[in-house]
PDB file of C-alpha atoms and ligand atoms in Angstrom:
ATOM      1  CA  UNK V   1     106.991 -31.101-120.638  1.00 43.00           C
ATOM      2  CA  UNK V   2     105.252 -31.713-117.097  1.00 53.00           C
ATOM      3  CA  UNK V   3     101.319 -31.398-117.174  1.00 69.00           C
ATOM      4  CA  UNK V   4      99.590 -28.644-114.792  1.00 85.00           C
ATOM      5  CA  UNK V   5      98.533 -30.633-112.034  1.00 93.00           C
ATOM      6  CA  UNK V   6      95.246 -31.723-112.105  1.00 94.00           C
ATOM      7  CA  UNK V   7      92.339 -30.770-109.750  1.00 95.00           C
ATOM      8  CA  UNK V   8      90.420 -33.402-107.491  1.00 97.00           C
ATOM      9  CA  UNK V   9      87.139 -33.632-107.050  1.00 97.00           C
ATOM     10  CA  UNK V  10      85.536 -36.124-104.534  1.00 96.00           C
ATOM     11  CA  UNK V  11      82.099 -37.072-104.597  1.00 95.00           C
ATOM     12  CA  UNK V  12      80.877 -38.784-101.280  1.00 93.00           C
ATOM     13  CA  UNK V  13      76.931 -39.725-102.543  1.00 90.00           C
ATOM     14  CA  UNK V  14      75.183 -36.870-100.191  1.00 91.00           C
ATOM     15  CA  UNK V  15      77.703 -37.971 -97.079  1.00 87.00           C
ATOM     16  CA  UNK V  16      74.861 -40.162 -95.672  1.00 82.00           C
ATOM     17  CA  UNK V  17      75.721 -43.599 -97.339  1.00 75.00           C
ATOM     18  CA  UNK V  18      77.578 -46.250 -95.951  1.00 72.00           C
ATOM     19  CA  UNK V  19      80.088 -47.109 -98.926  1.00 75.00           C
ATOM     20  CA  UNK V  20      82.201 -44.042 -97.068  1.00 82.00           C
ATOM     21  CA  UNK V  21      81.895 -45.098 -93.732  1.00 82.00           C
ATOM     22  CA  UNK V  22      85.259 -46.769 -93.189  1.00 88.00           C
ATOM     23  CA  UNK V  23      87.057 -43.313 -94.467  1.00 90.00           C
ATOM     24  CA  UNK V  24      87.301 -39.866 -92.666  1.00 93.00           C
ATOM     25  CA  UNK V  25      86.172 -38.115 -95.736  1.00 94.00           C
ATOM     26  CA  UNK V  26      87.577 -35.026 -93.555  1.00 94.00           C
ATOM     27  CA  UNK V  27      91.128 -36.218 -93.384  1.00 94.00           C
ATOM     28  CA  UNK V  28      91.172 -37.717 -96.410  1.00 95.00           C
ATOM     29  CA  UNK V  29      90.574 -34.859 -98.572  1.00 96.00           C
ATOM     30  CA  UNK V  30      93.002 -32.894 -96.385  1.00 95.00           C
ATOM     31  CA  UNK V  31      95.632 -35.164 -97.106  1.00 95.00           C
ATOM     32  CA  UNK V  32      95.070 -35.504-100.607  1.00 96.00           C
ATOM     33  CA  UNK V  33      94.994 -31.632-101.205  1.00 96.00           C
ATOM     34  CA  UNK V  34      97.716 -30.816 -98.914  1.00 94.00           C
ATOM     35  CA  UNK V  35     100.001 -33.768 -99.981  1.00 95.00           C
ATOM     36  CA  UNK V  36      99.410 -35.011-102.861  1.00 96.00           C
ATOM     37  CA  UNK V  37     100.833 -33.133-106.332  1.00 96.00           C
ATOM     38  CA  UNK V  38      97.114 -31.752-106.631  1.00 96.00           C
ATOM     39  CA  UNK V  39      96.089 -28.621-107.719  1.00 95.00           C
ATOM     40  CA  UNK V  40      93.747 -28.284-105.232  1.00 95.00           C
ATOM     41  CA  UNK V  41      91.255 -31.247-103.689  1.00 96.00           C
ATOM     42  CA  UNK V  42      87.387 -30.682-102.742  1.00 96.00           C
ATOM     43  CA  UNK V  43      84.420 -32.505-101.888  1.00 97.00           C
ATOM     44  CA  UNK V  44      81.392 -32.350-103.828  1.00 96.00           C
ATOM     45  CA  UNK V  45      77.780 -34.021-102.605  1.00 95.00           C
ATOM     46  CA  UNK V  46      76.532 -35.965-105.451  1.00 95.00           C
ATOM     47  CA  UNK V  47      77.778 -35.099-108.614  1.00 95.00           C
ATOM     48  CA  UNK V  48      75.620 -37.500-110.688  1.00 93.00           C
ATOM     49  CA  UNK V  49      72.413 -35.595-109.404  1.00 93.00           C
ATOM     50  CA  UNK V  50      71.072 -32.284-111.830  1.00 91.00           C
ATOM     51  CA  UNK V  51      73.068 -30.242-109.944  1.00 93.00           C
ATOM     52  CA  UNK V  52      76.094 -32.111-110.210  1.00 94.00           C
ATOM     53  CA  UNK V  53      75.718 -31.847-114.149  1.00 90.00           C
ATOM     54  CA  UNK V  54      75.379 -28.008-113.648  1.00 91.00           C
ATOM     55  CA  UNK V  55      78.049 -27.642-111.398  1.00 93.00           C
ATOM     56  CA  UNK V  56      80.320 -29.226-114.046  1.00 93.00           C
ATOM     57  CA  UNK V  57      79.161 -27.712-117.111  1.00 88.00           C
ATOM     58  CA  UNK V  58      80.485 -23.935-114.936  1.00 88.00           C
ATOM     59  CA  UNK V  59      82.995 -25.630-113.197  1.00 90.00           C
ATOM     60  CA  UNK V  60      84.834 -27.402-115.766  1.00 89.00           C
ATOM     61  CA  UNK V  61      88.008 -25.871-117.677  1.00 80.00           C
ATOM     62  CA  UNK V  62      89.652 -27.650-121.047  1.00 76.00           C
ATOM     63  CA  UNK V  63      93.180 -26.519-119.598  1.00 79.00           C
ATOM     64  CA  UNK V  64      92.868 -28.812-116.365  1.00 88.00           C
ATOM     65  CA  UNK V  65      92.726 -31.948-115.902  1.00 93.00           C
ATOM     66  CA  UNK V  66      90.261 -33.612-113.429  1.00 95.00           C
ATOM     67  CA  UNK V  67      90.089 -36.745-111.257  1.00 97.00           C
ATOM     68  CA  UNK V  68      87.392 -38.203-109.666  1.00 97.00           C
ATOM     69  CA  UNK V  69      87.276 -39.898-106.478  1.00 97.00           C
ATOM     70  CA  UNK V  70      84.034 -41.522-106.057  1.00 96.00           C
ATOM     71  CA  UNK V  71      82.696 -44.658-107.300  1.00 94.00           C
ATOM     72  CA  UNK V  72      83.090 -47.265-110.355  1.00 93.00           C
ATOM     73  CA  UNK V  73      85.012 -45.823-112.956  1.00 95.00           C
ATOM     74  CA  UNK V  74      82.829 -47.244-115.940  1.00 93.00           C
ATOM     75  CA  UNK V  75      79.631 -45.566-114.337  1.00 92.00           C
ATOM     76  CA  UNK V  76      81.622 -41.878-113.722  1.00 95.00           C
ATOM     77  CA  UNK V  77      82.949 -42.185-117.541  1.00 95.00           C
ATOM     78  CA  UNK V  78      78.853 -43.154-118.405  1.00 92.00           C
ATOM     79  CA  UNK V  79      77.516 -40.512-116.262  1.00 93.00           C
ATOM     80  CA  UNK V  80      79.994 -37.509-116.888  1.00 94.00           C
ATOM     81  CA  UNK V  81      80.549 -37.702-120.530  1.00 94.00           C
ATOM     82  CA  UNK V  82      78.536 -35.132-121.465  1.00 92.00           C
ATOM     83  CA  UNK V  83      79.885 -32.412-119.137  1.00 92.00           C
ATOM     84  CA  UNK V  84      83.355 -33.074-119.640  1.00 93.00           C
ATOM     85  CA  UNK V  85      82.819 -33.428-123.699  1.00 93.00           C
ATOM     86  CA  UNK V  86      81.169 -30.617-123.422  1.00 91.00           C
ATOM     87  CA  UNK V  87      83.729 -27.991-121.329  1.00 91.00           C
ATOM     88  CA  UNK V  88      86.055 -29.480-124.426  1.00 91.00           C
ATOM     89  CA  UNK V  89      87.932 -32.268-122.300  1.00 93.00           C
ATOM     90  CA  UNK V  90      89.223 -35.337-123.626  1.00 93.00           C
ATOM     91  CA  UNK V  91      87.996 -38.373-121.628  1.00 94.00           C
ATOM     92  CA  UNK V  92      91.224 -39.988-122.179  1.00 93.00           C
ATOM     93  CA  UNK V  93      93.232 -37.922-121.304  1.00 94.00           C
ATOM     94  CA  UNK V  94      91.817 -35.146-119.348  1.00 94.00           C
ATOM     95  CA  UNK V  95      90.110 -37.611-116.858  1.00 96.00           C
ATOM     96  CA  UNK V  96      90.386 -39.793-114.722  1.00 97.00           C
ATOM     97  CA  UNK V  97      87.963 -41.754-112.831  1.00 98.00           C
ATOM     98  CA  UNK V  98      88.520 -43.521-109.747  1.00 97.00           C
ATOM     99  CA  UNK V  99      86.460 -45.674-107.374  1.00 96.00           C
ATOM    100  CA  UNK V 100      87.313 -45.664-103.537  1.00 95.00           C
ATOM    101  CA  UNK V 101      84.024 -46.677-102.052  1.00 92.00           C
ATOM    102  CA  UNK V 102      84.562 -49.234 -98.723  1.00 89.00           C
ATOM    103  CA  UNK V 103      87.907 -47.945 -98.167  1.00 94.00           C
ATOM    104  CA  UNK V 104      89.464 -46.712 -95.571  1.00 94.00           C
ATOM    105  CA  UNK V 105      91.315 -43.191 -95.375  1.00 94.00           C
ATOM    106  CA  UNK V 106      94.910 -44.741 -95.977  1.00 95.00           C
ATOM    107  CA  UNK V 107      93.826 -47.017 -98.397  1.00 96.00           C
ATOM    108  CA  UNK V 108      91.736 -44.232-100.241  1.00 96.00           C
ATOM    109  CA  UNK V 109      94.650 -41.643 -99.596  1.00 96.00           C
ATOM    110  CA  UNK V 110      96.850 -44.816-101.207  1.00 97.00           C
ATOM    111  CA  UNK V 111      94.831 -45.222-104.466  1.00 98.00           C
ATOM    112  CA  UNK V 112      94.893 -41.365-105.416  1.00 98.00           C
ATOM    113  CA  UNK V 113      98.484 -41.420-104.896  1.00 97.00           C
ATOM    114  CA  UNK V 114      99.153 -43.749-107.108  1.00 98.00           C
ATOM    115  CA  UNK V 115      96.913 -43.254-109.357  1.00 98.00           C
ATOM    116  CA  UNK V 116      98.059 -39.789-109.369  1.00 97.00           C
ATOM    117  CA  UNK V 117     102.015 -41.284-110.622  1.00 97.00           C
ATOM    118  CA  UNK V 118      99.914 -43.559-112.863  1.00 96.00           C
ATOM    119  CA  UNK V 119      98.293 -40.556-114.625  1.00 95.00           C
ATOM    120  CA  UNK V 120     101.932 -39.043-114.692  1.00 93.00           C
ATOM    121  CA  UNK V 121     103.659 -41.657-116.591  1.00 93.00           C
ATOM    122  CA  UNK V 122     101.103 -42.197-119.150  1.00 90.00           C
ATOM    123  CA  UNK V 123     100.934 -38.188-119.510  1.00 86.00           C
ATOM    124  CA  UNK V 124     104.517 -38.163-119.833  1.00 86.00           C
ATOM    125  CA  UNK V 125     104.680 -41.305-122.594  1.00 80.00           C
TER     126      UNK V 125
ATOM    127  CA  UNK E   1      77.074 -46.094 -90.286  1.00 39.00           C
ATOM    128  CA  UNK E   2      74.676 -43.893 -92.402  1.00 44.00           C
ATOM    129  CA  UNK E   3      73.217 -40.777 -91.113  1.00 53.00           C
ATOM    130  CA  UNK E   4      69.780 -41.253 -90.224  1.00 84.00           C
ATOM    131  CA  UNK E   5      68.095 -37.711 -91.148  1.00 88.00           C
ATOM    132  CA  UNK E   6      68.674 -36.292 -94.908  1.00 90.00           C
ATOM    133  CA  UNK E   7      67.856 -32.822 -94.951  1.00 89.00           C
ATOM    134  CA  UNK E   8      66.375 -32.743 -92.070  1.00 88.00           C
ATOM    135  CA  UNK E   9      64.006 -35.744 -92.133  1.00 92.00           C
ATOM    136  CA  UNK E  10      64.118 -39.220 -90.777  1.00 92.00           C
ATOM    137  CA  UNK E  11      65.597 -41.273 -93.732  1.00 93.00           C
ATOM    138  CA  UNK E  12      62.921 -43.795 -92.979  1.00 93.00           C
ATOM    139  CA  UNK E  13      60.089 -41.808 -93.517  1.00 94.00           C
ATOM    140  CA  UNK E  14      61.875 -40.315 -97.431  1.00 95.00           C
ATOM    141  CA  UNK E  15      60.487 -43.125-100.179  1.00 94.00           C
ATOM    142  CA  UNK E  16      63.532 -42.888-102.289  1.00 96.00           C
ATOM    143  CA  UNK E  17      64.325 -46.693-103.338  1.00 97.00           C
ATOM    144  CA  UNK E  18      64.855 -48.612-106.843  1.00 98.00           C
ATOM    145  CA  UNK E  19      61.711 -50.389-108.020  1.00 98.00           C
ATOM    146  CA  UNK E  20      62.870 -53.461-110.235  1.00 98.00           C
ATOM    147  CA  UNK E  21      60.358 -53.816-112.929  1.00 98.00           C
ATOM    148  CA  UNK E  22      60.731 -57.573-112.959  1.00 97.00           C
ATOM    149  CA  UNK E  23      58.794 -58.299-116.401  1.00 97.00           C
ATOM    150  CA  UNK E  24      62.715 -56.759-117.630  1.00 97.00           C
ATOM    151  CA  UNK E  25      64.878 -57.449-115.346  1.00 97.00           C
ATOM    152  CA  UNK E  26      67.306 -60.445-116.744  1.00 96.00           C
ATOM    153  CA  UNK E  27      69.001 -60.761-113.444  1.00 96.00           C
ATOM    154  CA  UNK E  28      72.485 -59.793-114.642  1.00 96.00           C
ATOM    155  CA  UNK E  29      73.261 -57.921-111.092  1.00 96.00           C
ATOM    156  CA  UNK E  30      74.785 -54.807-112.697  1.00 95.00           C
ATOM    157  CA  UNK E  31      72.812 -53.058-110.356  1.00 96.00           C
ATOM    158  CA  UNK E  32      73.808 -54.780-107.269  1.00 96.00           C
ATOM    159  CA  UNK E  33      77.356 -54.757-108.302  1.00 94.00           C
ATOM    160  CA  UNK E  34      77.444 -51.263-108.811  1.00 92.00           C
ATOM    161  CA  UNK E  35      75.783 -50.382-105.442  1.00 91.00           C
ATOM    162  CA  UNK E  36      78.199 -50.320-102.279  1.00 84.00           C
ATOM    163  CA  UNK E  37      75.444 -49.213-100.260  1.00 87.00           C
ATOM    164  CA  UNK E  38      73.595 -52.903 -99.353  1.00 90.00           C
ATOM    165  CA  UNK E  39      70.458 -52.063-100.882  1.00 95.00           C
ATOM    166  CA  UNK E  40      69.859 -54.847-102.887  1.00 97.00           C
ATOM    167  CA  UNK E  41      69.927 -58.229-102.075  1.00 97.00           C
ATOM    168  CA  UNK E  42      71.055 -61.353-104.060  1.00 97.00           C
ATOM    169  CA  UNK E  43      68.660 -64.694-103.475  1.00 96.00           C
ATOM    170  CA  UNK E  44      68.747 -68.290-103.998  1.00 94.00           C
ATOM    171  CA  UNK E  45      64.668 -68.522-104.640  1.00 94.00           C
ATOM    172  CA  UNK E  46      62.982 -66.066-107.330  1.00 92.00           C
ATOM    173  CA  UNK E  47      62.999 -63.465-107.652  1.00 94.00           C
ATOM    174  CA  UNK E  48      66.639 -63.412-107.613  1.00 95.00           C
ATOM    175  CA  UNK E  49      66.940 -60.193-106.757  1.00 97.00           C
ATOM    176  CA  UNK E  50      64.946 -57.808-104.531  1.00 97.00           C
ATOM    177  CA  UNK E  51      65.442 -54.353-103.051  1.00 98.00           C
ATOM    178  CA  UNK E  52      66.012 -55.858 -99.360  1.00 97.00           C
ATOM    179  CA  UNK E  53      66.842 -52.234 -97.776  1.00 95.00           C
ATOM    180  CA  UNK E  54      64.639 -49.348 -99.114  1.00 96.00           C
ATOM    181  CA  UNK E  55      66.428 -46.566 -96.570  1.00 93.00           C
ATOM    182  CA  UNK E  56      70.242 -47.307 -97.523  1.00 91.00           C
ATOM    183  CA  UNK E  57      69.658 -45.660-100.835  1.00 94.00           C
ATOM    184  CA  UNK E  58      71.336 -42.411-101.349  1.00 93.00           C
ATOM    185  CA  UNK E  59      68.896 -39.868-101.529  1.00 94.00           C
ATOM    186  CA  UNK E  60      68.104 -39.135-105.311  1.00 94.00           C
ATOM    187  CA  UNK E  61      70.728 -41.326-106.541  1.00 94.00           C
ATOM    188  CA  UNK E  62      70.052 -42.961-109.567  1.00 94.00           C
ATOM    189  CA  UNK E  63      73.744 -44.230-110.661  1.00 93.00           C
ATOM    190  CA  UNK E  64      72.421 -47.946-110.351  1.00 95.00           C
ATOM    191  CA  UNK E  65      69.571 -47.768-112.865  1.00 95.00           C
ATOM    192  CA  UNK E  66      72.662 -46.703-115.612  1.00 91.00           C
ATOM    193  CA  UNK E  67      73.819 -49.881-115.381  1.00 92.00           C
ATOM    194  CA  UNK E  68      70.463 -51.624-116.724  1.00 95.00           C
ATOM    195  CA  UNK E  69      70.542 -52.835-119.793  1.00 95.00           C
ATOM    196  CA  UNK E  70      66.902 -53.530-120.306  1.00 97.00           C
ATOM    197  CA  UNK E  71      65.554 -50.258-118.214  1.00 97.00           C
ATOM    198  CA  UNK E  72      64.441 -52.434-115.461  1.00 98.00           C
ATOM    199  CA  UNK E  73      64.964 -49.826-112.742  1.00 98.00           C
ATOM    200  CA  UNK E  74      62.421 -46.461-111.907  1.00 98.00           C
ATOM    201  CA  UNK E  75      62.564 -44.436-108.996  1.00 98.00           C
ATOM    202  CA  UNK E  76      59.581 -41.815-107.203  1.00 97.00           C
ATOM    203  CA  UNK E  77      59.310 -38.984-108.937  1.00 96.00           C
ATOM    204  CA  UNK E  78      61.808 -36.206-107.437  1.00 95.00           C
ATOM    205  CA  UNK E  79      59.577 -33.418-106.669  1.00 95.00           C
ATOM    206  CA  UNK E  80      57.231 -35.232-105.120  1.00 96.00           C
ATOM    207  CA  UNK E  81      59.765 -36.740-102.690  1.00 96.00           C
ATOM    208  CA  UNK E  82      60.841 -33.323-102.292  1.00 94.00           C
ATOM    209  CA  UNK E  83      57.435 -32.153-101.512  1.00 95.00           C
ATOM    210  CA  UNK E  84      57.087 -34.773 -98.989  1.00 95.00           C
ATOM    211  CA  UNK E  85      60.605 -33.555 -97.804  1.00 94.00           C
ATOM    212  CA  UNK E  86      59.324 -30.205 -96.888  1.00 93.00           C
ATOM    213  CA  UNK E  87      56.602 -30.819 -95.911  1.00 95.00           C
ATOM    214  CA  UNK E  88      57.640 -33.657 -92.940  1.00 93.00           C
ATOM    215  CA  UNK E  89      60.357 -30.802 -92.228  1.00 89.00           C
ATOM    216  CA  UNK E  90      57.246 -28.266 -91.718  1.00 89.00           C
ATOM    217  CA  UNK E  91      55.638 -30.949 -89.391  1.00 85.00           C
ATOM    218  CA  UNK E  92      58.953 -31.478 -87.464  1.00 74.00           C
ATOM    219  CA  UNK E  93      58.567 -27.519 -86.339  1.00 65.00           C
ATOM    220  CA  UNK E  94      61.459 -27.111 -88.954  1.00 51.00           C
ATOM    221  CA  UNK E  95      63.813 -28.435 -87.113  1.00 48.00           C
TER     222      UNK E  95
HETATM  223  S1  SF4 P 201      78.861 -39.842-108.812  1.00 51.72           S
HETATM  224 FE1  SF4 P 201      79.000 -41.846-107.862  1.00 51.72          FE
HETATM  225  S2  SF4 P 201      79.730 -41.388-105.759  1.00 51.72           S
HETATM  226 FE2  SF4 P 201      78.915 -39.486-106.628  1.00 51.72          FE
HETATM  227  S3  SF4 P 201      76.764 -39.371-105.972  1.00 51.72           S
HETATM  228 FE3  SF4 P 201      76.809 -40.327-107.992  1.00 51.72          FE
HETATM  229  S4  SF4 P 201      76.867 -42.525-107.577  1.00 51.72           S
HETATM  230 FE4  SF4 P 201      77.459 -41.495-105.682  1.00 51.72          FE
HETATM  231  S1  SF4 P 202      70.868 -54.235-113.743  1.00 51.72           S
HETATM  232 FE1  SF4 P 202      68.718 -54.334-114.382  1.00 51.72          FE
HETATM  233  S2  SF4 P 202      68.544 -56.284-115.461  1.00 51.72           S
HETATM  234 FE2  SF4 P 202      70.437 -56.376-114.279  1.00 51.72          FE
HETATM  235  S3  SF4 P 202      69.810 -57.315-112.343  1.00 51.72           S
HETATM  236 FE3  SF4 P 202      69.677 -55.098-112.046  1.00 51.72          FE
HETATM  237  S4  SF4 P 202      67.531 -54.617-112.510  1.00 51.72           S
HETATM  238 FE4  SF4 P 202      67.936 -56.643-113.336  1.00 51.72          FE
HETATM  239  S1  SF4 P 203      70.142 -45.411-106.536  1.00 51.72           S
HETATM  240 FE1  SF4 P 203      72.254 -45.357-105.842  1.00 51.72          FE
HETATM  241  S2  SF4 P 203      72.162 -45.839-103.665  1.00 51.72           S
HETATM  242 FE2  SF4 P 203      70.185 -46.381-104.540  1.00 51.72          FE
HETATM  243  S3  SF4 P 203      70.343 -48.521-105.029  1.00 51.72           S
HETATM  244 FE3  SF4 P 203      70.953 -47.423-106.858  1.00 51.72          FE
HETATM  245  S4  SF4 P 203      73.179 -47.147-106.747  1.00 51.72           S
HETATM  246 FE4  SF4 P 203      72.411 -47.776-104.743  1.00 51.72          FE
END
């Protein structure tokens, strides 16, 4: 059976740091939301920060699945454990972390889009 | 390149910046791995490490300091930075 599509949050650290300054954050979260199989595509500020945690702990749903577009994978899966345990999620499989600091739109839009068929085929067996 | 105002104040003048406790720090450069934003800097001479750009640091970030094992990392307190926030805004005829 094919998955809902899942949702895609980016994170751009406040939108003042340089690890985003080779990418249109604009364009690429167009793209992504308008082209890629997403359920929808948005940009958050700095989900690590307090508010991030609260924005996650209302935000978050046990019937979607999320993917994260921000920075290393092993720090998201560190730092957003306990929201997305908590809304009920499975970190396996409900999640999916991805890092596309220094990169520019196309190669950022590139990444999600494959990572998108990656999450696919392992969702599908 | 970054902005240079967060929230309506200089960056410069906002002391938000990692402070390496170096009595812990083993050198392992999780830290400056993890950061894409230039902050720290990697040295031949001792200390190997040193926070070489203060102002490139993301505005209450902490994500680096996760990454040390022995706890090496503290940052300013956050309501006093964001006292001193509001209070430079005030001064800049809330601009
Ligand atoms: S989650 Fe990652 S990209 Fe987002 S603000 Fe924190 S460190 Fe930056
Ligand atoms: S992660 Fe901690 S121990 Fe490792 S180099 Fe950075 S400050 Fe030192
Ligand atoms: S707090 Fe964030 S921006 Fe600042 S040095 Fe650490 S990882 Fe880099």
């Amino acid at each position: 059976m094919l998955q809902e599509r899942p949702g895609l949050i980016m994170c751009v650290c406040t939108g003042k740091c340089p690890g985003f300054a080779k990418m249109d954050i604009w364009d690429f979260i167009n793209r992504v939301r308008v082209e890629l199989p997403v359920e929808y595509g948005f940009i958050h500020p700095q989900l690590c920060e307090e508010d991030g945690d609260r924005f996650l702990a209302d935000f978050l749903k046990a019937h979607r699945r999320v993917m994260i577009a921000a920075c290393a994978p092993n720090m998201q899966n560190k730092m957003f454990r306990d929201a997305l345990t908590a809304a009920g999620m499975d970190m396996k499989t409900d999640f999916y972390p991805l890092d596309i600091r220094d990169l520019t739109t196309e190669e950022a839009f590139q990444k999600v889009a494959d990572a998108l068929k990656d999450w696919e085929a392992r969702a599908n067996g | 390149m970054a902005e240079t105002t967060f929230m309506g104040v200089p960056r410069d003048k906002i002391t938000w910046a990692p402070v390496i406790d170096y009595t812990r720090c083993n050198y392992c450069l999780e830290c400056a791995k993890f950061c894409p934003h230039q902050v720290y800097e990697i040295r031949e001479e001792e200390p190997r490490l040193i926070v070489a750009n203060p102002n490139n640091c993301v505005v209450f970030c902490r994500a680096c300091a996760k990454t040390c094992g022995p706890d090496a990392i503290s940052f300013p307190e956050k309501s006093r930075v964001l006292e001193t926030i509001k209070a430079l805004r005030q001064q800049e005829g809330g601009k």
